[in-house]
Tab-separated table of C-alpha atoms in Angstrom:
chain	number	residue	atom	x	y	z
A	1	MET	CA	43.790	-94.524	-73.528
A	2	PRO	CA	42.822	-98.126	-72.761
A	3	ILE	CA	41.005	-99.916	-75.560
A	4	TYR	CA	41.715	-103.551	-74.613
A	5	LEU	CA	38.966	-104.756	-72.288
A	6	ARG	CA	39.748	-108.005	-70.524
A	7	GLU	CA	37.015	-110.500	-69.842
A	8	PRO	CA	35.906	-110.258	-66.194
A	9	GLU	CA	37.088	-113.060	-63.955
A	10	ALA	CA	34.476	-115.209	-62.297
A	11	PRO	CA	34.087	-114.400	-58.595
A	12	ALA	CA	35.332	-117.005	-56.156
A	13	GLY	CA	32.531	-119.310	-55.106
A	14	GLY	CA	30.491	-122.214	-56.358
A	15	PRO	CA	30.926	-125.906	-55.589
A	16	ASP	CA	34.643	-125.921	-56.447
A	17	GLY	CA	35.507	-122.563	-54.849
A	18	LYS	CA	36.879	-121.199	-58.164
A	19	GLY	CA	33.821	-119.392	-59.441
A	20	TRP	CA	32.674	-122.091	-61.864
A	21	ASN	CA	28.976	-121.853	-61.224
A	22	ARG	CA	25.989	-121.620	-63.492
A	23	LEU	CA	25.541	-117.867	-63.093
A	24	SER	CA	29.042	-116.921	-64.239
A	25	LEU	CA	28.906	-119.272	-67.237
A	26	ASN	CA	25.622	-117.824	-68.460
A	27	ALA	CA	26.791	-114.251	-67.941
A	28	HIS	CA	30.006	-114.143	-69.946
A	29	GLY	CA	31.516	-117.562	-70.259
A	30	GLY	CA	33.700	-117.924	-73.334
A	31	LEU	CA	33.093	-114.452	-74.829
A	32	GLY	CA	36.684	-113.320	-74.360
A	33	ALA	CA	38.241	-109.861	-74.346
A	34	GLN	CA	36.618	-106.930	-76.126
A	35	CYS	CA	37.777	-103.786	-77.940
A	36	ALA	CA	36.636	-100.339	-76.771
A	37	LEU	CA	36.632	-99.164	-80.409
A	38	ARG	CA	33.925	-101.656	-81.406
A	39	PRO	CA	30.692	-100.566	-79.656
A	40	ARG	CA	27.520	-102.571	-80.143
A	41	ARG	CA	24.954	-100.249	-78.559
A	42	TRP	CA	24.391	-96.559	-77.806
A	43	GLY	CA	25.826	-96.700	-74.287
A	44	ALA	CA	29.024	-98.332	-75.535
A	45	LEU	CA	29.261	-95.770	-78.359
A	46	LEU	CA	29.154	-93.033	-75.723
A	47	GLU	CA	31.933	-94.747	-73.770
A	48	ALA	CA	34.003	-95.099	-76.957
A	49	GLN	CA	34.228	-91.289	-77.205
A	50	ASP	CA	36.556	-91.480	-74.185
A	51	THR	CA	37.700	-95.062	-73.713
A	52	ARG	CA	38.767	-94.376	-70.128
A	53	ARG	CA	35.072	-94.831	-69.342
A	54	ALA	CA	34.743	-98.077	-71.326
A	55	ARG	CA	33.729	-101.227	-69.477
A	56	TRP	CA	33.595	-104.788	-70.745
A	57	GLY	CA	30.201	-105.984	-71.940
A	58	GLY	CA	28.914	-103.668	-74.694
A	59	PHE	CA	31.653	-104.015	-77.295
A	60	GLY	CA	32.752	-106.386	-80.052
A	61	PRO	CA	35.547	-108.926	-79.558
A	62	CYS	CA	39.229	-108.042	-79.729
A	63	ILE	CA	40.730	-109.446	-82.951
A	64	ARG	CA	44.435	-109.265	-82.029
A	65	ARG	CA	44.552	-110.557	-78.446
A	66	GLY	CA	45.470	-107.207	-76.989
A	67	GLN	CA	48.146	-106.280	-79.541
A	68	CYS	CA	46.796	-102.820	-80.387
A	69	ASP	CA	49.826	-101.576	-82.352
A	70	GLY	CA	49.104	-102.096	-86.033
A	71	CYS	CA	45.519	-103.217	-85.392
A	72	PRO	CA	43.311	-102.440	-88.446
A	73	VAL	CA	40.427	-101.383	-86.181
A	74	ARG	CA	42.596	-98.746	-84.533
A	75	GLU	CA	44.100	-97.545	-87.815
A	76	ALA	CA	40.675	-97.229	-89.443
A	77	LEU	CA	39.616	-94.804	-86.700
A	78	ASN	CA	41.773	-92.088	-88.306
A	79	ASP	CA	42.252	-93.379	-91.856
A	80	ARG	CA	38.638	-94.230	-92.781
A	81	CYS	CA	36.378	-91.626	-91.191
A	82	THR	CA	32.656	-92.027	-91.833
A	83	ALA	CA	30.990	-89.160	-93.699
A	84	VAL	CA	27.436	-88.124	-92.862
A	85	LEU	CA	25.945	-87.386	-96.287
A	86	VAL	CA	23.013	-85.340	-94.992
A	87	ASN	CA	22.921	-81.544	-94.965
A	88	ALA	CA	21.148	-81.010	-91.657
A	89	PRO	CA	22.097	-79.684	-88.200
A	90	ARG	CA	21.297	-83.085	-86.718
A	91	VAL	CA	20.345	-86.539	-87.946
A	92	LEU	CA	18.609	-89.533	-86.425
A	93	VAL	CA	20.431	-92.849	-86.767
A	94	ARG	CA	17.966	-95.740	-86.570
A	95	VAL	CA	19.165	-99.141	-85.343
A	96	GLU	CA	17.619	-102.140	-87.098
A	97	LEU	CA	18.005	-105.736	-85.925
A	98	VAL	CA	19.245	-108.199	-88.550
A	99	PHE	CA	18.028	-111.782	-88.435
A	100	THR	CA	19.383	-114.594	-90.588
A	101	PRO	CA	18.027	-118.148	-91.010
A	102	GLY	CA	18.606	-120.092	-87.824
A	103	THR	CA	18.861	-117.072	-85.511
A	104	LEU	CA	15.222	-116.808	-84.439
A	105	VAL	CA	16.019	-118.672	-81.231
A	106	THR	CA	19.549	-117.421	-80.577
A	107	GLY	CA	18.721	-113.769	-81.262
A	108	PRO	CA	19.725	-111.220	-83.932
A	109	ALA	CA	22.877	-111.767	-85.951
A	110	GLY	CA	23.752	-108.064	-85.969
A	111	HIS	CA	22.483	-104.557	-86.644
A	112	ARG	CA	22.012	-102.164	-89.539
A	113	LEU	CA	22.246	-98.455	-88.837
A	114	TRP	CA	20.329	-96.068	-91.101
A	115	VAL	CA	20.971	-92.309	-91.260
A	116	THR	CA	17.697	-90.366	-91.465
A	117	THR	CA	16.678	-86.711	-91.320
A	118	GLY	CA	14.367	-87.361	-88.371
A	119	PRO	CA	11.479	-89.451	-87.026
A	120	ASP	CA	9.247	-88.561	-90.013
A	121	ASP	CA	11.767	-89.790	-92.597
A	122	ARG	CA	10.468	-93.107	-93.963
A	123	ASP	CA	12.519	-93.383	-97.167
A	124	TYR	CA	15.873	-93.928	-95.508
A	125	ARG	CA	16.464	-97.495	-96.729
A	126	SER	CA	17.378	-96.208	-100.183
A	127	GLY	CA	20.802	-95.235	-98.834
A	128	ARG	CA	23.700	-97.357	-97.689
A	129	PRO	CA	23.455	-98.752	-94.154
A	130	TRP	CA	26.128	-98.383	-91.506
A	131	THR	CA	27.507	-100.828	-89.014
A	132	TRP	CA	28.504	-99.933	-85.463
A	133	ASP	CA	32.095	-99.740	-86.712
A	134	HIS	CA	31.008	-96.954	-89.084
A	135	ALA	CA	29.274	-95.081	-86.250
A	136	VAL	CA	32.366	-94.968	-84.050
A	137	ARG	CA	34.405	-93.453	-86.909
A	138	VAL	CA	32.130	-90.428	-87.420
A	139	TYR	CA	34.124	-87.203	-87.063
A	140	GLY	CA	32.744	-83.720	-86.447
A	141	TRP	CA	29.354	-84.831	-85.126
A	142	LYS	CA	28.440	-84.919	-81.445
A	143	LEU	CA	26.686	-87.987	-80.099
A	144	GLY	CA	23.238	-87.029	-78.829
A	145	ARG	CA	20.522	-88.723	-76.811
A	146	PRO	CA	19.061	-92.150	-77.568
A	147	TYR	CA	15.688	-92.274	-79.293
A	148	TYR	CA	12.793	-94.736	-79.053
A	149	ASP	CA	9.456	-94.921	-80.858
A	150	GLU	CA	7.038	-97.514	-82.234
A	151	HIS	CA	9.409	-98.286	-85.111
A	152	GLY	CA	12.416	-99.139	-82.967
A	153	GLU	CA	15.379	-97.442	-81.351
A	154	GLY	CA	18.129	-95.106	-82.496
A	155	PHE	CA	20.185	-92.113	-81.463
A	156	TRP	CA	20.827	-88.525	-82.520
A	157	LEU	CA	23.976	-87.038	-84.045
A	158	GLU	CA	24.461	-83.248	-83.880
A	159	ARG	CA	26.701	-81.460	-86.384
A	160	THR	CA	29.542	-79.235	-85.172
A	161	THR	CA	31.741	-76.679	-86.892
A	162	HIS	CA	34.523	-79.242	-87.206
A	163	VAL	CA	32.978	-80.391	-90.502
A	164	PRO	CA	31.478	-78.459	-93.452
A	165	ALA	CA	27.958	-78.945	-94.703
A	166	SER	CA	27.495	-81.953	-96.935
A	167	GLY	CA	27.439	-80.941	-100.602
A	168	CYS	CA	29.155	-77.586	-100.038
A	169	ALA	CA	32.639	-77.217	-101.541
A	170	ILE	CA	34.946	-74.565	-100.049
A	171	THR	CA	37.910	-73.236	-102.023
A	172	THR	CA	40.492	-70.679	-100.870
A	173	ARG	CA	42.576	-68.309	-102.971
A	174	ALA	CA	45.250	-66.261	-101.193
A	175	ARG	CA	46.524	-63.050	-102.722
A	176	THR	CA	49.026	-60.433	-101.633
A	177	PHE	CA	46.689	-58.252	-99.587
A	178	ALA	CA	43.610	-60.411	-99.212
A	179	THR	CA	42.228	-63.947	-99.093
A	180	ARG	CA	39.007	-65.132	-100.692
A	181	HIS	CA	36.989	-68.168	-99.652
A	182	ALA	CA	34.336	-69.342	-102.130
A	183	PHE	CA	31.416	-71.565	-101.144
A	184	ARG	CA	29.869	-73.612	-103.960
A	185	VAL	CA	26.766	-75.789	-103.952
A	186	ALA	CA	26.008	-77.815	-107.084
A	187	ARG	CA	28.959	-76.015	-108.774
A	188	CYS	CA	27.309	-72.639	-108.229
A	189	ARG	CA	28.865	-70.055	-105.919
A	190	VAL	CA	26.460	-69.125	-103.136
A	191	ALA	CA	28.828	-67.209	-100.818
A	192	LEU	CA	32.171	-65.411	-100.932
A	193	LEU	CA	34.169	-64.453	-97.826
A	194	HIS	CA	36.766	-61.756	-98.424
A	195	CYS	CA	39.369	-61.427	-95.633
A	196	SER	CA	41.542	-58.317	-95.586
A	197	GLY	CA	45.202	-59.217	-95.223
A	198	GLU	CA	46.155	-62.561	-93.752
A	199	CYS	CA	43.320	-64.694	-92.362
A	200	SER	CA	43.145	-64.776	-88.570
A	201	HIS	CA	40.276	-67.273	-88.378
A	202	ASP	CA	40.350	-71.059	-88.545
A	203	THR	CA	38.410	-73.497	-90.695
A	204	GLU	CA	35.551	-73.561	-88.187
A	205	LEU	CA	34.349	-70.181	-89.482
A	206	LEU	CA	34.212	-71.528	-93.035
A	207	ASN	CA	32.363	-74.629	-91.863
A	208	ALA	CA	29.875	-72.537	-89.874
A	209	ILE	CA	29.113	-70.388	-92.929
A	210	SER	CA	28.654	-73.525	-95.044
A	211	HIS	CA	26.031	-74.731	-92.546
A	212	ALA	CA	23.949	-71.659	-93.370
A	213	CYS	CA	24.298	-72.058	-97.146
A	214	PRO	CA	21.190	-73.148	-99.094
A	215	GLY	CA	20.845	-76.504	-100.763
A	216	PRO	CA	21.003	-77.248	-104.498
A	217	ASP	CA	17.481	-75.877	-105.055
A	218	GLY	CA	18.603	-72.414	-103.966
A	219	ALA	CA	22.015	-72.376	-105.636
A	220	ASP	CA	21.464	-70.175	-108.683
A	221	GLU	CA	21.948	-66.653	-109.993
A	222	GLU	CA	18.390	-65.530	-109.408
A	223	ARG	CA	16.999	-62.743	-107.240
A	224	LEU	CA	17.189	-63.011	-103.452
A	225	PRO	CA	13.879	-63.351	-101.593
A	226	VAL	CA	14.897	-60.845	-98.859
A	227	HIS	CA	14.031	-57.142	-98.922
A	228	TRP	CA	16.051	-54.109	-97.831
A	229	ARG	CA	13.465	-53.439	-95.095
A	230	GLN	CA	14.661	-56.664	-93.394
A	231	ALA	CA	18.236	-55.366	-93.086
A	232	PRO	CA	17.977	-54.254	-89.425
A	233	GLU	CA	16.805	-57.665	-88.229
A	234	MET	CA	19.509	-59.473	-90.254
A	235	THR	CA	22.436	-57.243	-89.242
A	236	PRO	CA	24.732	-58.800	-86.570
A	237	GLN	CA	25.147	-56.853	-83.343
A	238	PRO	CA	28.481	-55.120	-82.609
A	239	THR	CA	30.981	-57.134	-80.596
A	240	GLY	CA	34.450	-56.499	-79.201
A	241	GLY	CA	35.005	-53.237	-81.059
A	242	ILE	CA	33.727	-54.664	-84.355
A	243	ARG	CA	30.558	-53.313	-85.950
A	244	PHE	CA	28.693	-54.702	-88.917
A	245	GLY	CA	27.029	-53.249	-91.951
A	246	LEU	CA	24.524	-55.044	-94.188
A	247	ASP	CA	23.607	-54.072	-97.738
A	248	VAL	CA	20.691	-55.824	-99.447
A	249	GLY	CA	20.847	-55.762	-103.230
A	250	THR	CA	18.789	-57.392	-105.943
A	251	LEU	CA	21.082	-60.371	-106.463
A	252	SER	CA	23.211	-60.391	-103.312
A	253	VAL	CA	23.517	-59.481	-99.643
A	254	LYS	CA	26.789	-58.063	-98.324
A	255	ILE	CA	27.760	-58.280	-94.650
A	256	THR	CA	30.794	-56.140	-93.782
A	257	ALA	CA	32.753	-56.364	-90.521
A	258	ILE	CA	34.455	-53.058	-89.656
A	259	GLY	CA	37.129	-52.868	-86.988
A	260	ALA	CA	39.149	-50.053	-85.457
A	261	LEU	CA	39.871	-46.927	-87.545
A	262	ARG	CA	37.039	-47.974	-89.872
A	263	CYS	CA	39.190	-50.721	-91.367
A	264	GLU	CA	37.355	-53.548	-93.078
A	265	ARG	CA	38.071	-56.867	-91.341
A	266	ALA	CA	35.979	-59.128	-93.564
A	267	ARG	CA	33.215	-58.998	-96.150
A	268	LEU	CA	30.717	-61.801	-96.755
A	269	THR	CA	28.709	-61.757	-99.995
A	270	LEU	CA	25.686	-64.070	-100.284
A	271	SER	CA	23.953	-64.787	-103.602
A	272	GLY	CA	21.218	-67.085	-104.870
A	273	SER	CA	17.480	-67.485	-104.346
A	274	GLY	CA	18.010	-69.860	-101.409
A	275	TRP	CA	19.224	-67.135	-99.034
A	276	THR	CA	16.256	-66.514	-96.768
A	277	ALA	CA	16.339	-64.038	-93.899
A	278	GLU	CA	16.954	-66.892	-91.469
A	279	ARG	CA	19.953	-68.153	-93.437
A	280	VAL	CA	21.398	-64.655	-93.770
A	281	ARG	CA	21.143	-64.185	-89.996
A	282	ALA	CA	22.848	-67.553	-89.409
A	283	ALA	CA	25.749	-66.657	-91.714
A	284	GLY	CA	26.121	-63.244	-90.100
A	285	GLU	CA	26.086	-64.701	-86.592
A	286	ALA	CA	28.756	-67.230	-87.591
A	287	LEU	CA	30.967	-64.386	-88.824
A	288	ARG	CA	30.327	-62.360	-85.670
A	289	ALA	CA	31.039	-65.252	-83.291
A	290	HIS	CA	34.343	-66.218	-84.890
A	291	LEU	CA	35.648	-62.665	-85.299
A	292	ASN	CA	34.858	-62.023	-81.643
A	293	ALA	CA	36.672	-65.225	-80.666
A	294	ASP	CA	39.724	-64.179	-82.694
A	295	ARG	CA	39.743	-60.765	-81.015
A	296	THR	CA	39.486	-62.381	-77.565
A	297	GLU	CA	42.451	-64.648	-78.312
A	298	ASP	CA	44.511	-61.664	-79.515
A	299	SER	CA	43.718	-59.762	-76.308
A	300	GLU	CA	44.770	-62.719	-74.177
A	301	GLU	CA	48.054	-63.025	-76.075
A	302	ARG	CA	48.822	-59.320	-75.558
A	303	ARG	CA	48.000	-59.643	-71.854
A	304	GLU	CA	50.356	-62.592	-71.492
A	305	ARG	CA	53.160	-60.664	-73.204
A	306	GLN	CA	52.655	-57.733	-70.825
A	307	ILE	CA	52.821	-60.055	-67.809
């Protein structure tokens, strides 16, 4: 995909017939070529997601005169991904203008980007600010809409299942007849996914379950706040020949996926005082969605073999 953006040529015209007029000089004279991997505003960041849409004007300068092979900016895109250290389904990135002495007339010298939990978050400057180069290297988060209020501008980032929840460690232990995936928050296990036989799911299922896991305050070995009477509303609906059972105990909730011939496909055990009914439903729906997707893919493969 193109990432080298040449400086536009001045249109023919002006006193000398070569485009050297006052308008073209003020517009982009002397700024040079730009790099589509160095956005400097929200619109350019959107274009950087697919550089075939990128147009000169909203990006930083090219540092290697079009020699993209071996460019540190291009290598950093895959080697130095930016982590979003907030456990939330979406975050608001605020854009702050930076002024240095002598730039009051010429304009801001750059920007600081602050990751916040939303418009009401006012204590975000205690963290480490980003630059636009950090923003373009975020992986697993979808760029959302721009945001404006009385404090300035920003944009939203929405988490996807390509990344796990921040602060949740996932470990896998494969055995002869089963595989176990443990989810730990603050070194305490809050969930355990037991897969019968060889796993047929991908890492997106594990990431989706981690999104439902409680934070450090709810990672413990205490009693769950849910009651057995809430089991019907927390039980996932059957899908694609798979039905689900839910057992609410004193210290844990077990969600079992049962396939054909009453064979257990997977079992998800949730423990800790942070598992509310809403979180249990989210974890169960993640398991249901991914098992249904796996079954759909298997059906398509069998259909292709028959054809």
